[in-house]
CSV table of C-alpha atoms in Angstrom, one decimal:
chain,number,residue,atom,x,y,z
V,213,MET,CA,74.8,109.1,143.0
V,214,GLU,CA,71.5,111.1,142.4
V,215,PRO,CA,70.4,112.5,146.1
V,216,PHE,CA,67.1,110.3,147.4
V,217,SER,CA,64.8,113.9,147.8
V,218,SER,CA,66.1,114.6,144.6
V,219,LEU,CA,65.2,111.6,143.2
V,220,ILE,CA,62.0,111.9,145.3
V,221,ARG,CA,60.7,115.0,143.9
V,222,THR,CA,61.7,113.8,140.4
V,223,ALA,CA,60.0,110.3,140.6
V,224,SER,CA,56.4,111.6,141.8
V,225,HIS,CA,56.0,115.1,139.4
V,226,GLU,CA,53.8,113.9,137.7
V,227,GLN,CA,51.2,112.7,140.3
V,228,HIS,CA,52.2,115.6,142.1
V,229,VAL,CA,50.9,117.8,139.4
V,230,GLU,CA,48.2,116.2,138.6
V,231,ALA,CA,47.3,116.6,142.2
V,232,GLU,CA,47.9,120.3,142.1
V,233,THR,CA,46.0,120.3,138.5
V,234,SER,CA,42.5,118.7,139.9
V,235,THR,CA,39.9,120.3,138.5
V,236,PHE,CA,38.2,120.3,141.9
V,237,MET,CA,41.1,121.9,143.1
V,238,SER,CA,41.4,124.6,140.1
V,239,ASP,CA,37.4,125.4,140.9
V,240,LEU,CA,38.1,126.1,144.6
V,241,LEU,CA,41.4,128.1,143.6
V,242,GLY,CA,39.5,129.9,141.2
V,243,GLY,CA,36.7,131.1,143.3
V,244,ARG,CA,34.2,129.1,141.6
V,245,LEU,CA,33.4,127.1,144.6
V,246,GLY,CA,31.6,128.6,147.8
V,247,VAL,CA,33.3,128.1,151.2
V,248,THR,CA,30.5,125.5,151.5
V,249,ALA,CA,33.4,123.7,149.5
V,250,TYR,CA,36.6,124.9,151.1
V,251,ALA,CA,34.9,123.1,154.4
V,252,ARG,CA,34.4,119.8,153.1
V,253,TYR,CA,37.8,119.6,151.8
V,254,THR,CA,39.1,121.0,155.2
V,255,GLU,CA,36.8,118.2,156.9
V,256,GLN,CA,38.6,115.4,154.4
V,257,LEU,CA,42.3,116.5,155.7
V,258,TRP,CA,41.2,115.4,159.1
V,259,PHE,CA,41.0,112.2,158.4
V,260,VAL,CA,44.1,112.5,156.4
V,261,TYR,CA,46.5,113.7,159.0
V,262,GLU,CA,45.1,112.2,162.5
V,263,ALA,CA,46.4,109.1,161.0
V,264,LEU,CA,49.4,110.8,160.1
V,265,GLU,CA,49.5,112.4,163.7
V,266,SER,CA,47.6,109.3,165.7
V,267,THR,CA,50.5,107.4,165.0
V,268,ALA,CA,53.4,109.4,165.3
V,269,GLU,CA,54.3,108.8,168.4
V,270,ARG,CA,55.3,105.2,168.0
V,271,LEU,CA,57.3,105.6,165.4
V,272,ALA,CA,59.7,108.0,167.3
V,273,ALA,CA,61.9,105.8,167.9
V,274,ASP,CA,62.1,104.4,164.8
V,275,PRO,CA,65.7,104.8,162.4
V,276,VAL,CA,63.7,105.5,159.7
V,277,ALA,CA,60.7,107.4,160.4
V,278,GLY,CA,61.6,108.7,163.4
V,279,PRO,CA,64.2,111.6,162.8
V,280,PHE,CA,60.4,112.9,160.1
V,281,VAL,CA,58.8,113.4,163.1
V,282,ARG,CA,58.5,116.9,164.4
V,283,PRO,CA,55.6,118.2,166.7
V,284,GLU,CA,56.3,121.7,165.0
V,285,LEU,CA,54.9,120.2,161.9
V,286,PHE,CA,51.7,118.6,163.1
V,287,ARG,CA,48.2,120.0,162.1
V,288,LEU,CA,45.9,118.0,164.1
V,289,ALA,CA,44.9,121.1,166.5
V,290,ALA,CA,45.2,124.1,163.7
V,291,LEU,CA,42.9,122.2,161.5
V,292,GLU,CA,39.9,121.5,164.1
V,293,ARG,CA,40.0,125.5,165.0
V,294,ASP,CA,39.9,125.9,161.2
V,295,LEU,CA,36.8,123.6,161.8
V,296,ALA,CA,35.2,125.2,164.5
V,297,HIS,CA,35.2,128.4,162.9
V,298,LEU,CA,33.7,126.7,159.5
V,299,ARG,CA,31.1,124.5,160.5
V,300,GLY,CA,30.5,125.6,164.3
V,301,SER,CA,31.2,124.2,167.9
V,302,GLY,CA,29.2,120.8,166.7
V,303,TRP,CA,31.9,120.0,164.2
V,304,ARG,CA,32.7,116.8,165.2
V,305,ALA,CA,29.4,115.7,164.9
V,306,GLY,CA,28.9,116.0,161.3
V,307,LEU,CA,32.3,114.8,160.3
V,308,SER,CA,32.0,112.0,157.5
V,309,PRO,CA,35.2,111.1,155.1
V,310,LEU,CA,34.6,110.1,151.4
V,311,PRO,CA,35.6,106.4,150.4
V,312,ALA,CA,38.3,108.2,148.9
V,313,THR,CA,39.2,109.9,151.7
V,314,ARG,CA,39.1,106.6,153.7
V,315,ALA,CA,41.5,104.9,151.4
V,316,TYR,CA,43.9,107.1,152.3
V,317,ALA,CA,43.9,107.4,155.7
V,318,ASP,CA,43.7,103.8,156.1
V,319,ARG,CA,46.6,103.7,153.8
V,320,VAL,CA,48.2,106.3,156.0
V,321,ARG,CA,48.0,104.2,159.2
V,322,GLU,CA,49.3,100.4,158.0
V,323,CYS,CA,52.0,102.1,156.7
V,324,ALA,CA,52.4,103.8,160.5
V,325,GLU,CA,52.0,100.4,161.2
V,326,ARG,CA,53.6,97.6,158.9
V,327,TRP,CA,55.9,99.9,157.6
V,328,PRO,CA,58.1,103.0,158.2
V,329,GLY,CA,59.1,103.6,155.0
V,330,GLY,CA,56.5,104.1,153.9
V,331,TYR,CA,54.9,106.6,156.3
V,332,VAL,CA,58.3,108.5,155.5
V,333,ALA,CA,56.6,108.8,151.9
V,334,HIS,CA,53.3,110.2,153.3
V,335,HIS,CA,54.5,112.2,155.5
V,336,TYR,CA,56.9,114.1,153.0
V,337,THR,CA,54.1,114.4,150.7
V,338,ARG,CA,51.8,116.0,153.2
V,339,TYR,CA,53.4,118.3,154.7
V,340,LEU,CA,56.0,119.0,153.0
V,341,GLY,CA,53.0,120.3,150.0
V,342,ASP,CA,51.8,122.1,153.0
V,343,LEU,CA,54.5,124.1,153.6
V,344,SER,CA,54.8,125.2,149.7
V,345,GLY,CA,51.8,124.7,147.7
V,346,GLY,CA,49.3,125.0,150.9
V,347,GLN,CA,50.5,129.3,151.1
V,348,ILE,CA,49.0,129.8,148.2
V,349,ILE,CA,45.6,127.8,149.2
V,350,ARG,CA,45.7,130.1,152.6
V,351,ASP,CA,46.7,133.6,150.4
V,352,ARG,CA,43.3,132.3,147.8
V,353,ALA,CA,41.2,131.9,150.9
V,354,GLU,CA,41.8,134.4,153.1
V,355,LYS,CA,41.0,137.1,149.7
V,356,ALA,CA,37.3,134.9,148.8
V,357,TRP,CA,35.9,134.3,151.8
V,358,GLY,CA,37.4,137.1,154.5
V,359,PHE,CA,39.0,135.1,156.6
V,360,ALA,CA,41.3,137.0,159.0
V,361,ARG,CA,45.0,136.9,157.8
V,362,LYS,CA,46.9,133.7,159.2
V,363,GLY,CA,43.9,133.1,161.4
V,364,ASP,CA,40.7,130.9,161.9
V,365,GLY,CA,39.7,129.8,159.2
V,366,VAL,CA,43.2,129.1,157.4
V,367,ARG,CA,45.5,127.8,160.6
V,368,PHE,CA,46.1,124.9,159.1
V,369,TYR,CA,48.9,126.4,156.5
V,370,VAL,CA,50.0,128.1,159.0
V,371,PHE,CA,53.3,126.8,160.4
V,372,GLU,CA,53.9,128.6,163.5
V,373,GLY,CA,56.5,126.7,165.0
V,374,ILE,CA,58.6,127.1,161.9
V,375,ALA,CA,60.2,130.7,161.3
V,376,ASN,CA,61.9,130.1,158.1
V,377,PRO,CA,59.9,127.7,156.0
V,378,ALA,CA,63.0,127.6,153.6
V,379,ALA,CA,65.5,125.8,155.6
V,380,PHE,CA,62.7,124.0,157.5
V,381,LYS,CA,63.1,122.4,154.0
V,382,ARG,CA,65.9,122.1,153.4
V,383,ASP,CA,66.7,120.4,156.3
V,384,TYR,CA,63.7,118.2,155.6
V,385,ARG,CA,65.7,117.3,152.1
V,386,GLY,CA,68.6,116.4,154.3
V,387,LEU,CA,66.6,113.6,156.3
V,388,LEU,CA,65.6,112.2,153.3
V,389,ASP,CA,68.8,111.7,151.9
V,390,GLY,CA,69.9,110.4,155.4
V,391,VAL,CA,67.3,107.9,155.5
V,392,THR,CA,69.2,104.4,156.1
V,393,ALA,CA,67.5,101.6,153.6
V,394,ASP,CA,68.9,100.2,150.5
V,395,ASP,CA,68.5,100.9,147.1
V,396,LEU,CA,65.1,98.6,146.4
V,397,GLU,CA,63.5,100.1,150.2
V,398,LYS,CA,64.0,103.6,148.5
V,399,GLN,CA,62.6,102.6,145.5
V,400,ARG,CA,59.8,101.3,147.3
V,401,ILE,CA,59.2,104.2,149.3
V,402,VAL,CA,59.7,106.4,145.6
V,403,ALA,CA,56.6,104.1,144.4
V,404,GLU,CA,54.8,105.0,147.4
V,405,CYS,CA,54.8,108.8,147.3
V,406,ARG,CA,53.7,108.4,143.7
V,407,GLN,CA,50.0,106.3,145.7
V,408,ALA,CA,50.2,108.8,148.2
V,409,PHE,CA,49.6,111.3,145.4
V,410,ALA,CA,47.3,109.1,143.7
V,411,LEU,CA,45.3,109.1,146.9
V,412,ASN,CA,44.5,112.1,147.6
V,413,THR,CA,43.9,112.9,143.8
V,414,ALA,CA,41.0,110.2,144.3
V,415,VAL,CA,40.1,112.6,147.3
V,416,PHE,CA,39.8,115.8,144.8
V,417,ARG,CA,37.7,113.8,142.3
V,418,ALA,CA,35.2,112.7,145.1
V,419,LEU,CA,35.2,116.3,146.2
V,420,GLY,CA,34.6,117.2,142.4
V,421,GLU,CA,31.9,115.1,141.9
V,422,GLU,CA,30.4,116.4,145.3
V,423,PHE,CA,30.9,120.2,144.3
V,424,PRO,CA,30.5,120.2,140.5
V,425,LEU,CA,30.0,123.6,138.4
V,426,SER,CA,26.2,124.3,137.4
V,427,ALA,CA,26.2,125.2,134.1
């Protein structure tokens, strides 16, 4: 039988590629957008991670979601340092979610409150992506806007509590393979992974409309 971690990765591959190759992200990583667009994207991330992490404590004892609640993954404090660097000390007063971001965060919170398996789907799509492709964003941001290497502005992408990301990801996939759920529930979790990528892509689409490249 195919391991659950492989099933999730394979089943969500198309949506994953669509998110990674969105026009907004391509323009941002290609250096065609300025630091203002990067800051706006970072703001949107804050809402998603606030939903993920403000609900984590209540799930810590849950048999399905609990093993995934790992404080070394938490990103909210790093995001807040980045936003203070990007927007200044009053960053919180100007924080506003795009409608697509609000929908994404609301879905994360709904899963956290009602369906631990769905929370795992969102946890997987976010944190494993940050540990992998997120490092490309960090590198480009440092070079494009002169942030200190792994310093303020890109701390979101720096996992100081994880000494060996490759080993951590292997352990994480082991947790996925050990999820206590029947086949039907696993299919529901896979479907929610696809939905998570679709919600993320919708945020990119909205950001692309807010920051279109000038002709």
